[in-house]
PDB file of C-alpha atoms in Angstrom:
ATOM      1  CA  MET C  19      -3.183  19.708  14.748  1.00 64.00           C
ATOM      2  CA  THR C  20      -4.384  16.425  13.275  1.00 73.00           C
ATOM      3  CA  GLU C  21      -2.025  13.960  11.673  1.00 73.00           C
ATOM      4  CA  VAL C  22      -3.521  14.786   8.266  1.00 79.00           C
ATOM      5  CA  ASP C  23      -2.890  18.533   8.807  1.00 85.00           C
ATOM      6  CA  GLY C  24       0.715  17.753   9.744  1.00 88.00           C
ATOM      7  CA  ALA C  25       1.273  15.627   6.642  1.00 93.00           C
ATOM      8  CA  ARG C  26      -0.327  18.307   4.445  1.00 93.00           C
ATOM      9  CA  GLN C  27       1.936  21.000   5.912  1.00 94.00           C
ATOM     10  CA  VAL C  28       5.020  18.832   5.484  1.00 96.00           C
ATOM     11  CA  PHE C  29       4.015  18.045   1.892  1.00 96.00           C
ATOM     12  CA  SER C  30       3.863  21.831   1.269  1.00 95.00           C
ATOM     13  CA  ALA C  31       7.224  22.386   2.965  1.00 96.00           C
ATOM     14  CA  ASN C  32       8.745  19.694   0.754  1.00 97.00           C
ATOM     15  CA  GLN C  33       7.212  21.335  -2.322  1.00 96.00           C
ATOM     16  CA  ARG C  34       8.614  24.714  -1.285  1.00 96.00           C
ATOM     17  CA  PHE C  35      12.062  23.126  -1.134  1.00 97.00           C
ATOM     18  CA  TYR C  36      11.795  21.876  -4.721  1.00 97.00           C
ATOM     19  CA  GLU C  37      10.280  25.183  -5.908  1.00 97.00           C
ATOM     20  CA  ALA C  38      13.269  27.035  -4.454  1.00 97.00           C
ATOM     21  CA  PHE C  39      15.599  24.523  -6.132  1.00 96.00           C
ATOM     22  CA  GLU C  40      13.781  24.849  -9.479  1.00 96.00           C
ATOM     23  CA  ARG C  41      13.823  28.647  -9.294  1.00 96.00           C
ATOM     24  CA  LEU C  42      17.545  28.560  -8.429  1.00 96.00           C
ATOM     25  CA  ASP C  43      16.654  31.267  -5.919  1.00 97.00           C
ATOM     26  CA  ILE C  44      18.793  31.420  -2.776  1.00 98.00           C
ATOM     27  CA  ARG C  45      16.321  33.672  -0.951  1.00 97.00           C
ATOM     28  CA  CYS C  46      13.567  31.084  -1.411  1.00 96.00           C
ATOM     29  CA  MET C  47      16.014  28.408  -0.226  1.00 97.00           C
ATOM     30  CA  ASP C  48      16.847  30.545   2.840  1.00 97.00           C
ATOM     31  CA  ALA C  49      13.157  30.422   3.811  1.00 95.00           C
ATOM     32  CA  VAL C  50      13.028  26.621   3.574  1.00 96.00           C
ATOM     33  CA  TRP C  51      15.850  25.777   6.007  1.00 97.00           C
ATOM     34  CA  ARG C  52      16.357  26.134   9.729  1.00 96.00           C
ATOM     35  CA  GLN C  53      19.427  28.319   9.819  1.00 96.00           C
ATOM     36  CA  ASP C  54      21.633  26.894  12.534  1.00 96.00           C
ATOM     37  CA  GLU C  55      24.727  24.787  13.122  1.00 96.00           C
ATOM     38  CA  GLY C  56      22.719  21.558  13.385  1.00 95.00           C
ATOM     39  CA  VAL C  57      21.513  21.297   9.789  1.00 97.00           C
ATOM     40  CA  GLN C  58      23.188  18.902   7.377  1.00 98.00           C
ATOM     41  CA  CYS C  59      23.064  18.326   3.635  1.00 98.00           C
ATOM     42  CA  ILE C  60      24.339  15.530   1.400  1.00 97.00           C
ATOM     43  CA  HIS C  61      24.139  16.347  -2.307  1.00 95.00           C
ATOM     44  CA  PRO C  62      24.515  13.350  -4.650  1.00 92.00           C
ATOM     45  CA  GLY C  63      28.185  12.371  -4.601  1.00 86.00           C
ATOM     46  CA  TRP C  64      29.305  15.346  -2.498  1.00 90.00           C
ATOM     47  CA  PRO C  65      30.948  15.139   0.902  1.00 91.00           C
ATOM     48  CA  ARG C  66      28.602  15.835   3.807  1.00 95.00           C
ATOM     49  CA  LEU C  67      27.974  19.483   4.668  1.00 97.00           C
ATOM     50  CA  VAL C  68      27.316  20.490   8.275  1.00 97.00           C
ATOM     51  CA  GLY C  69      25.883  23.803   9.505  1.00 98.00           C
ATOM     52  CA  TRP C  70      23.884  26.435   7.688  1.00 98.00           C
ATOM     53  CA  PRO C  71      26.823  28.507   6.303  1.00 98.00           C
ATOM     54  CA  ALA C  72      28.267  25.457   4.491  1.00 98.00           C
ATOM     55  CA  VAL C  73      24.834  24.238   3.379  1.00 98.00           C
ATOM     56  CA  ARG C  74      23.815  27.672   2.090  1.00 98.00           C
ATOM     57  CA  ASP C  75      27.138  28.069   0.261  1.00 98.00           C
ATOM     58  CA  SER C  76      26.517  24.756  -1.534  1.00 97.00           C
ATOM     59  CA  TRP C  77      23.172  26.005  -2.845  1.00 97.00           C
ATOM     60  CA  VAL C  78      24.751  29.232  -4.049  1.00 97.00           C
ATOM     61  CA  ARG C  79      27.396  27.199  -5.901  1.00 96.00           C
ATOM     62  CA  ILE C  80      24.845  24.828  -7.448  1.00 94.00           C
ATOM     63  CA  PHE C  81      22.589  27.707  -8.509  1.00 95.00           C
ATOM     64  CA  ASN C  82      25.573  29.529 -10.039  1.00 93.00           C
ATOM     65  CA  HIS C  83      26.423  26.513 -12.199  1.00 89.00           C
ATOM     66  CA  THR C  84      22.892  25.615 -13.246  1.00 88.00           C
ATOM     67  CA  ARG C  85      21.019  27.292 -16.039  1.00 86.00           C
ATOM     68  CA  SER C  86      17.687  25.498 -15.641  1.00 89.00           C
ATOM     69  CA  MET C  87      16.217  22.741 -13.542  1.00 89.00           C
ATOM     70  CA  GLN C  88      12.878  20.966 -13.709  1.00 93.00           C
ATOM     71  CA  PHE C  89      11.677  18.564 -11.041  1.00 93.00           C
ATOM     72  CA  ARG C  90       9.018  15.927 -11.136  1.00 95.00           C
ATOM     73  CA  ILE C  91       8.677  14.635  -7.574  1.00 97.00           C
ATOM     74  CA  ALA C  92       7.283  11.098  -7.344  1.00 96.00           C
ATOM     75  CA  ASP C  93       6.633   8.337  -4.782  1.00 95.00           C
ATOM     76  CA  VAL C  94       6.343  10.830  -1.933  1.00 97.00           C
ATOM     77  CA  LYS C  95       6.130   9.120   1.456  1.00 97.00           C
ATOM     78  CA  ILE C  96       5.643  11.316   4.535  1.00 97.00           C
ATOM     79  CA  ALA C  97       5.890  10.375   8.213  1.00 96.00           C
ATOM     80  CA  VAL C  98       5.081  12.876  10.954  1.00 94.00           C
ATOM     81  CA  THR C  99       5.823  12.159  14.612  1.00 91.00           C
ATOM     82  CA  GLY C 100       5.362  15.068  16.997  1.00 89.00           C
ATOM     83  CA  SER C 101       7.478  17.965  15.812  1.00 91.00           C
ATOM     84  CA  ILE C 102       9.621  15.906  13.409  1.00 94.00           C
ATOM     85  CA  ALA C 103       8.729  14.773   9.910  1.00 96.00           C
ATOM     86  CA  TRP C 104      10.602  12.927   7.233  1.00 97.00           C
ATOM     87  CA  VAL C 105       9.877  12.704   3.559  1.00 98.00           C
ATOM     88  CA  VAL C 106      11.322  10.133   1.188  1.00 98.00           C
ATOM     89  CA  CYS C 107      10.755  10.789  -2.513  1.00 97.00           C
ATOM     90  CA  THR C 108      12.103  10.332  -6.018  1.00 96.00           C
ATOM     91  CA  GLU C 109      13.352  13.431  -7.838  1.00 96.00           C
ATOM     92  CA  ARG C 110      13.077  13.142 -11.616  1.00 95.00           C
ATOM     93  CA  ILE C 111      15.246  15.970 -12.859  1.00 93.00           C
ATOM     94  CA  LYS C 112      15.803  17.675 -16.186  1.00 90.00           C
ATOM     95  CA  MET C 113      18.563  20.240 -16.047  1.00 82.00           C
ATOM     96  CA  VAL C 114      21.028  22.284 -18.031  1.00 80.00           C
ATOM     97  CA  MET C 115      24.382  22.481 -16.273  1.00 73.00           C
ATOM     98  CA  ASP C 116      27.397  24.255 -17.733  1.00 75.00           C
ATOM     99  CA  GLU C 117      25.569  24.341 -21.125  1.00 79.00           C
ATOM    100  CA  GLU C 118      24.892  20.602 -21.094  1.00 81.00           C
ATOM    101  CA  PRO C 119      21.352  19.162 -20.872  1.00 85.00           C
ATOM    102  CA  GLN C 120      21.056  16.208 -18.470  1.00 84.00           C
ATOM    103  CA  GLU C 121      18.325  13.950 -17.186  1.00 88.00           C
ATOM    104  CA  THR C 122      18.783  12.199 -13.917  1.00 90.00           C
ATOM    105  CA  GLN C 123      16.992  10.529 -11.035  1.00 93.00           C
ATOM    106  CA  VAL C 124      17.755  11.077  -7.383  1.00 95.00           C
ATOM    107  CA  LEU C 125      16.375   9.479  -4.215  1.00 97.00           C
ATOM    108  CA  ALA C 126      15.936  11.966  -1.395  1.00 98.00           C
ATOM    109  CA  THR C 127      15.433  11.799   2.348  1.00 98.00           C
ATOM    110  CA  ASN C 128      14.280  15.176   3.682  1.00 98.00           C
ATOM    111  CA  LEU C 129      13.864  15.917   7.392  1.00 98.00           C
ATOM    112  CA  PHE C 130      11.762  18.770   8.722  1.00 97.00           C
ATOM    113  CA  VAL C 131      11.316  20.143  12.242  1.00 95.00           C
ATOM    114  CA  ARG C 132       8.204  22.071  13.277  1.00 93.00           C
ATOM    115  CA  SER C 133       8.948  25.531  14.525  1.00 88.00           C
ATOM    116  CA  ASP C 134       5.909  26.806  16.418  1.00 78.00           C
ATOM    117  CA  GLY C 135       6.927  30.441  16.202  1.00 68.00           C
ATOM    118  CA  GLN C 136       6.279  30.486  12.461  1.00 62.00           C
ATOM    119  CA  SER C 137       3.044  30.931  10.546  1.00 67.00           C
ATOM    120  CA  GLU C 138       1.289  27.714   9.560  1.00 65.00           C
ATOM    121  CA  ASP C 139       2.623  27.917   6.020  1.00 60.00           C
ATOM    122  CA  SER C 140       6.258  28.148   6.955  1.00 66.00           C
ATOM    123  CA  ARG C 141       6.422  26.309  10.255  1.00 88.00           C
ATOM    124  CA  TRP C 142       8.116  23.137   9.008  1.00 95.00           C
ATOM    125  CA  LEU C 143      11.778  23.890   8.405  1.00 96.00           C
ATOM    126  CA  MET C 144      14.247  21.590   6.677  1.00 98.00           C
ATOM    127  CA  VAL C 145      17.078  20.341   8.891  1.00 98.00           C
ATOM    128  CA  HIS C 146      18.534  17.597   6.678  1.00 98.00           C
ATOM    129  CA  HIS C 147      18.600  16.749   2.982  1.00 98.00           C
ATOM    130  CA  HIS C 148      20.203  13.561   1.686  1.00 98.00           C
ATOM    131  CA  GLY C 149      20.104  13.060  -2.081  1.00 97.00           C
ATOM    132  CA  SER C 150      21.714  10.133  -3.882  1.00 95.00           C
ATOM    133  CA  PRO C 151      21.829   8.878  -7.451  1.00 90.00           C
ATOM    134  CA  VAL C 152      19.779   5.901  -8.595  1.00 86.00           C
ATOM    135  CA  LEU C 153      21.649   3.352 -10.672  1.00 76.00           C
ATOM    136  CA  ARG C 154      19.823   1.155 -13.142  1.00 57.00           C
ATOM    137  CA  ARG C 155      20.958  -2.202 -11.761  1.00 49.00           C
ATOM    138  CA  LEU C 156      21.517  -3.535  -8.294  1.00 46.00           C
ATOM    139  CA  PRO C 157      25.280  -3.572  -7.771  1.00 45.00           C
ATOM    140  CA  GLU C 158      25.516  -6.515  -5.366  1.00 46.00           C
ATOM    141  CA  THR C 159      23.392  -9.169  -6.993  1.00 44.00           C
ATOM    142  CA  PRO C 160      22.215 -10.222 -10.448  1.00 40.00           C
ATOM    143  CA  ILE C 161      18.684  -9.207 -11.381  1.00 38.00           C
ATOM    144  CA  THR C 162      16.280 -11.807 -12.695  1.00 40.00           C
ATOM    145  CA  ASP C 163      13.927 -11.014 -15.560  1.00 36.00           C
ATOM    146  CA  ASP C 164      10.982 -10.766 -13.152  1.00 39.00           C
ATOM    147  CA  GLU C 165      12.721  -8.205 -11.016  1.00 38.00           C
ATOM    148  CA  THR C 166      13.761  -6.115 -13.989  1.00 36.00           C
ATOM    149  CA  ALA C 167      10.129  -5.896 -15.024  1.00 34.00           C
ATOM    150  CA  ASP C 168       9.306  -4.165 -11.730  1.00 34.00           C
ATOM    151  CA  ARG C 169      11.565  -1.219 -12.470  1.00 30.00           C
TER     152      ARG C 169
ATOM    153  CA  MET M  19      15.164  10.462  30.141  1.00 64.00           C
ATOM    154  CA  THR M  20      17.710  13.223  29.685  1.00 73.00           C
ATOM    155  CA  GLU M  21      18.866  14.346  26.265  1.00 73.00           C
ATOM    156  CA  VAL M  22      22.266  12.768  26.946  1.00 79.00           C
ATOM    157  CA  ASP M  23      20.634   9.402  27.819  1.00 85.00           C
ATOM    158  CA  GLY M  24      18.659   9.546  24.575  1.00 88.00           C
ATOM    159  CA  ALA M  25      21.742  10.283  22.493  1.00 93.00           C
ATOM    160  CA  ARG M  26      23.657   7.476  24.240  1.00 93.00           C
ATOM    161  CA  GLN M  27      20.857   4.987  23.544  1.00 94.00           C
ATOM    162  CA  VAL M  28      20.630   6.065  19.906  1.00 96.00           C
ATOM    163  CA  PHE M  29      24.406   5.774  19.551  1.00 96.00           C
ATOM    164  CA  SER M  30      24.105   2.175  20.818  1.00 95.00           C
ATOM    165  CA  ALA M  31      21.212   1.433  18.458  1.00 96.00           C
ATOM    166  CA  ASN M  32      23.276   2.749  15.570  1.00 97.00           C
ATOM    167  CA  GLN M  33      26.217   0.570  16.647  1.00 96.00           C
ATOM    168  CA  ARG M  34      23.941  -2.492  16.852  1.00 96.00           C
ATOM    169  CA  PHE M  35      22.914  -1.828  13.251  1.00 97.00           C
ATOM    170  CA  TYR M  36      26.534  -1.867  12.063  1.00 97.00           C
ATOM    171  CA  GLU M  37      27.365  -4.897  14.223  1.00 97.00           C
ATOM    172  CA  ALA M  38      24.492  -6.820  12.599  1.00 97.00           C
ATOM    173  CA  PHE M  39      25.737  -5.677   9.184  1.00 96.00           C
ATOM    174  CA  GLU M  40      29.334  -6.683   9.985  1.00 96.00           C
ATOM    175  CA  ARG M  41      28.236 -10.089  11.302  1.00 96.00           C
ATOM    176  CA  LEU M  42      26.113 -10.611   8.176  1.00 96.00           C
ATOM    177  CA  ASP M  43      23.523 -11.970  10.611  1.00 97.00           C
ATOM    178  CA  ILE M  44      19.886 -11.534   9.628  1.00 98.00           C
ATOM    179  CA  ARG M  45      18.612 -12.348  13.118  1.00 97.00           C
ATOM    180  CA  CYS M  46      20.672  -9.508  14.579  1.00 96.00           C
ATOM    181  CA  MET M  47      19.362  -7.263  11.787  1.00 97.00           C
ATOM    182  CA  ASP M  48      15.782  -8.327  12.625  1.00 97.00           C
ATOM    183  CA  ALA M  49      16.306  -6.994  16.159  1.00 95.00           C
ATOM    184  CA  VAL M  50      17.493  -3.597  14.902  1.00 96.00           C
ATOM    185  CA  TRP M  51      14.478  -2.671  12.739  1.00 97.00           C
ATOM    186  CA  ARG M  52      10.857  -1.838  13.441  1.00 96.00           C
ATOM    187  CA  GLN M  53       9.119  -4.531  11.460  1.00 96.00           C
ATOM    188  CA  ASP M  54       6.214  -2.831   9.738  1.00 96.00           C
ATOM    189  CA  GLU M  55       5.058  -1.464   6.397  1.00 96.00           C
ATOM    190  CA  GLY M  56       6.329   2.034   7.155  1.00 95.00           C
ATOM    191  CA  VAL M  57      10.063   1.324   7.160  1.00 97.00           C
ATOM    192  CA  GLN M  58      12.202   2.245   4.163  1.00 98.00           C
ATOM    193  CA  CYS M  59      15.737   1.507   3.036  1.00 98.00           C
ATOM    194  CA  ILE M  60      17.951   2.952   0.307  1.00 97.00           C
ATOM    195  CA  HIS M  61      21.166   0.983  -0.254  1.00 95.00           C
ATOM    196  CA  PRO M  62      23.844   2.797  -2.285  1.00 92.00           C
ATOM    197  CA  GLY M  63      22.657   2.824  -5.897  1.00 87.00           C
ATOM    198  CA  TRP M  64      19.645   0.567  -5.299  1.00 90.00           C
ATOM    199  CA  PRO M  65      16.041   1.520  -5.904  1.00 91.00           C
ATOM    200  CA  ARG M  66      14.138   2.472  -2.752  1.00 95.00           C
ATOM    201  CA  LEU M  67      12.708  -0.377  -0.677  1.00 97.00           C
ATOM    202  CA  VAL M  68       9.474   0.119   1.255  1.00 97.00           C
ATOM    203  CA  GLY M  69       8.077  -2.117   4.019  1.00 98.00           C
ATOM    204  CA  TRP M  70       9.804  -4.649   6.231  1.00 98.00           C
ATOM    205  CA  PRO M  71       9.480  -7.711   3.917  1.00 98.00           C
ATOM    206  CA  ALA M  72      11.310  -5.919   1.071  1.00 98.00           C
ATOM    207  CA  VAL M  73      13.868  -4.371   3.424  1.00 98.00           C
ATOM    208  CA  ARG M  74      14.562  -7.689   5.155  1.00 98.00           C
ATOM    209  CA  ASP M  75      14.877  -9.478   1.820  1.00 98.00           C
ATOM    210  CA  SER M  76      17.537  -6.959   0.728  1.00 97.00           C
ATOM    211  CA  TRP M  77      19.626  -7.714   3.807  1.00 97.00           C
ATOM    212  CA  VAL M  78      19.344 -11.450   3.162  1.00 97.00           C
ATOM    213  CA  ARG M  79      20.542 -10.895  -0.413  1.00 96.00           C
ATOM    214  CA  ILE M  80      23.423  -8.653   0.630  1.00 94.00           C
ATOM    215  CA  PHE M  81      24.517 -11.088   3.356  1.00 95.00           C
ATOM    216  CA  ASN M  82      24.330 -13.994   0.889  1.00 93.00           C
ATOM    217  CA  HIS M  83      26.687 -12.205  -1.518  1.00 89.00           C
ATOM    218  CA  THR M  84      29.159 -10.907   1.044  1.00 88.00           C
ATOM    219  CA  ARG M  85      31.972 -12.934   2.530  1.00 86.00           C
ATOM    220  CA  SER M  86      33.262 -10.361   5.000  1.00 89.00           C
ATOM    221  CA  MET M  87      32.598  -6.774   5.942  1.00 89.00           C
ATOM    222  CA  GLN M  88      34.418  -4.414   8.287  1.00 93.00           C
ATOM    223  CA  PHE M  89      33.049  -1.017   9.261  1.00 93.00           C
ATOM    224  CA  ARG M  90      34.761   1.989  10.706  1.00 95.00           C
ATOM    225  CA  ILE M  91      31.996   4.465  11.563  1.00 97.00           C
ATOM    226  CA  ALA M  92      33.152   8.086  11.652  1.00 96.00           C
ATOM    227  CA  ASP M  93      31.775  11.624  11.982  1.00 95.00           C
ATOM    228  CA  VAL M  94      28.724  10.428  13.903  1.00 97.00           C
ATOM    229  CA  LYS M  95      26.189  13.206  14.445  1.00 97.00           C
ATOM    230  CA  ILE M  96      23.076  12.391  16.501  1.00 97.00           C
ATOM    231  CA  ALA M  97      19.915  14.465  16.963  1.00 96.00           C
ATOM    232  CA  VAL M  98      17.144  13.337  19.320  1.00 94.00           C
ATOM    233  CA  THR M  99      13.756  15.067  19.420  1.00 91.00           C
ATOM    234  CA  GLY M 100      11.088  13.369  21.494  1.00 89.00           C
ATOM    235  CA  SER M 101      10.667   9.814  20.256  1.00 91.00           C
ATOM    236  CA  ILE M 102      12.542  10.337  16.964  1.00 94.00           C
ATOM    237  CA  ALA M 103      16.269  10.386  16.404  1.00 96.00           C
ATOM    238  CA  TRP M 104      18.439  10.671  13.354  1.00 97.00           C
ATOM    239  CA  VAL M 105      22.051   9.786  12.912  1.00 98.00           C
ATOM    240  CA  VAL M 106      24.268  10.936  10.072  1.00 98.00           C
ATOM    241  CA  CYS M 107      27.626   9.209   9.774  1.00 97.00           C
ATOM    242  CA  THR M 108      30.381   8.078   7.444  1.00 96.00           C
ATOM    243  CA  GLU M 109      30.790   4.331   6.886  1.00 96.00           C
ATOM    244  CA  ARG M 110      34.359   3.360   5.987  1.00 95.00           C
ATOM    245  CA  ILE M 111      33.974  -0.167   4.674  1.00 93.00           C
ATOM    246  CA  LYS M 112      36.355  -2.998   3.844  1.00 90.00           C
ATOM    247  CA  MET M 113      34.551  -5.942   2.302  1.00 82.00           C
ATOM    248  CA  VAL M 114      34.926  -9.076   0.247  1.00 80.00           C
ATOM    249  CA  MET M 115      32.050  -9.444  -2.195  1.00 73.00           C
ATOM    250  CA  ASP M 116      31.790 -12.269  -4.700  1.00 75.00           C
ATOM    251  CA  GLU M 117      35.479 -13.097  -3.996  1.00 79.00           C
ATOM    252  CA  GLU M 118      36.627  -9.534  -4.653  1.00 81.00           C
ATOM    253  CA  PRO M 119      38.100  -7.294  -1.911  1.00 85.00           C
ATOM    254  CA  GLN M 120      36.769  -3.727  -1.992  1.00 84.00           C
ATOM    255  CA  GLU M 121      37.208  -0.560   0.022  1.00 88.00           C
ATOM    256  CA  THR M 122      34.530   2.042  -0.099  1.00 90.00           C
ATOM    257  CA  GLN M 123      33.021   4.982   1.732  1.00 93.00           C
ATOM    258  CA  VAL M 124      29.325   5.565   2.248  1.00 95.00           C
ATOM    259  CA  LEU M 125      27.395   8.434   3.816  1.00 97.00           C
ATOM    260  CA  ALA M 126      24.423   7.272   5.843  1.00 98.00           C
ATOM    261  CA  THR M 127      21.298   8.833   7.269  1.00 98.00           C
ATOM    262  CA  ASN M 128      19.714   6.508   9.850  1.00 98.00           C
ATOM    263  CA  LEU M 129      16.353   7.221  11.496  1.00 98.00           C
ATOM    264  CA  PHE M 130      15.247   5.613  14.739  1.00 97.00           C
ATOM    265  CA  VAL M 131      11.925   5.691  16.590  1.00 95.00           C
ATOM    266  CA  ARG M 132      11.664   5.053  20.324  1.00 93.00           C
ATOM    267  CA  SER M 133       9.437   2.166  21.211  1.00 88.00           C
ATOM    268  CA  ASP M 134       8.554   2.423  24.901  1.00 78.00           C
ATOM    269  CA  GLY M 135       7.485  -1.199  25.206  1.00 68.00           C
ATOM    270  CA  GLN M 136      11.063  -2.369  24.764  1.00 62.00           C
ATOM    271  CA  SER M 137      13.869  -2.662  27.296  1.00 67.00           C
ATOM    272  CA  GLU M 138      16.182   0.336  27.448  1.00 65.00           C
ATOM    273  CA  ASP M 139      18.821  -1.388  25.366  1.00 60.00           C
ATOM    274  CA  SER M 140      16.587  -2.160  22.424  1.00 65.00           C
ATOM    275  CA  ARG M 141      14.018   0.608  22.549  1.00 88.00           C
ATOM    276  CA  TRP M 142      15.280   2.630  19.588  1.00 95.00           C
ATOM    277  CA  LEU M 143      14.288   0.843  16.397  1.00 96.00           C
ATOM    278  CA  MET M 144      15.485   1.744  12.915  1.00 98.00           C
ATOM    279  CA  VAL M 145      12.752   2.947  10.557  1.00 98.00           C
ATOM    280  CA  HIS M 146      14.861   4.318   7.690  1.00 98.00           C
ATOM    281  CA  HIS M 147      18.363   3.799   6.329  1.00 98.00           C
ATOM    282  CA  HIS M 148      19.708   5.841   3.426  1.00 98.00           C
ATOM    283  CA  GLY M 149      23.223   5.030   2.292  1.00 97.00           C
ATOM    284  CA  SER M 150      24.961   6.678  -0.661  1.00 95.00           C
ATOM    285  CA  PRO M 151      28.425   6.546  -2.183  1.00 90.00           C
ATOM    286  CA  VAL M 152      30.916   9.357  -1.687  1.00 86.00           C
ATOM    287  CA  LEU M 153      32.741  10.485  -4.801  1.00 76.00           C
ATOM    288  CA  ARG M 154      36.178  12.031  -4.549  1.00 57.00           C
ATOM    289  CA  ARG M 155      35.384  15.319  -6.283  1.00 49.00           C
ATOM    290  CA  LEU M 156      32.393  17.620  -6.333  1.00 46.00           C
ATOM    291  CA  PRO M 157      30.612  16.985  -9.628  1.00 45.00           C
ATOM    292  CA  GLU M 158      29.285  20.493 -10.218  1.00 46.00           C
ATOM    293  CA  THR M 159      32.216  22.719  -9.529  1.00 44.00           C
ATOM    294  CA  PRO M 160      36.003  22.592  -9.521  1.00 40.00           C
ATOM    295  CA  ILE M 161      37.722  22.294  -6.144  1.00 38.00           C
ATOM    296  CA  THR M 162      40.402  24.769  -5.219  1.00 39.00           C
ATOM    297  CA  ASP M 163      43.540  23.688  -3.372  1.00 36.00           C
ATOM    298  CA  ASP M 164      42.239  25.198  -0.120  1.00 39.00           C
ATOM    299  CA  GLU M 165      39.016  23.249  -0.300  1.00 38.00           C
ATOM    300  CA  THR M 166      40.793  20.001  -1.062  1.00 37.00           C
ATOM    301  CA  ALA M 167      42.836  20.450   2.084  1.00 34.00           C
ATOM    302  CA  ASP M 168      39.630  20.379   4.158  1.00 34.00           C
ATOM    303  CA  ARG M 169      38.686  16.888   3.002  1.00 30.00           C
TER     304      ARG M 169
END
C-alpha cells in the first residue's frame, strides 16, 4: 500500500463516519467503529465515553434527539503512519434538534486503525473521536484587527 | 521494546508536556513537540493551529497571559501502536489568568510519534494536542439520577 492509497482509504473512512452521522443510522455507525473496550469518544461538551457499548449508546441517544443533520467537512488534514491514521477537520453543521434549527462548527480529531482482515473499503476502523466547539474569539488573549481578519 | 516500555515512555512524554505547561516555560515546551509543519494544536475554544510556528506562538501567548497553572491529570488512557501513541486524559486545572483565579476541567487527546534518533527519555514527541472544555450536563439529552451518580 502506498502512502497515497492509505490517505485515500482514510479519507473514505472519515467520510463514511460523517455519512452515518448525517443519516442518523446506527447500523452505518456500527460499521465505522472498531467494536471493543479500547475505543473512546468525546462529543462536544460531553464527558468522555470509553468502550464500544457506551460509545454506541451515545450515538443512539444523539440520533434519537436529532431530526436532521447536514455536514460540510472542511480543512481535512490526514496523517497515516503504519496501521494508524488520524484526521483533523472542521465540521460545519446544520441540524434540527428537538424541533430547533441550529448551525454550529466543531473541530474534530478522528483516529483510525487499519484492520487487515477487512475488505479495502472498510479496513480503517474508527477508534477515537474527539469533537469540540469552536468559539469566535480566543479566550485567553485579545485579538488584534489583523488576526480577526484571518478568521 | 515491549508494549509496557512503550506505554511507560509515552506516559513520561505526556507528563513532560504538562510539566512544561505548568512551568509556563517555552523551552521545556520546545522539547516536547516535533517541530515541523505537520503538527497541530486545538486549545479549548480556539481555532485550529497548524504547523510548529503557529503552535509555538500559541504557547508563548498563553504563557505570557498566565501567572500560575496547576494540573492534576486524571483518567489517563494510553494506546501504543508501532511508532504512534495516543493519550486521552482529564486535565483538572487551577490557574491564575490576567489576575483572576479559575478552576476548570479539560478533556485532552494527545498524539505522540516515536523518533528513534532521540534518547529513550525524549523519543516520543507530541504531534497533536486537542483540548476541549467539559460541561456539567449533556447538552442533547436530560440526565437521569442514576447517570448523574456515575459522574
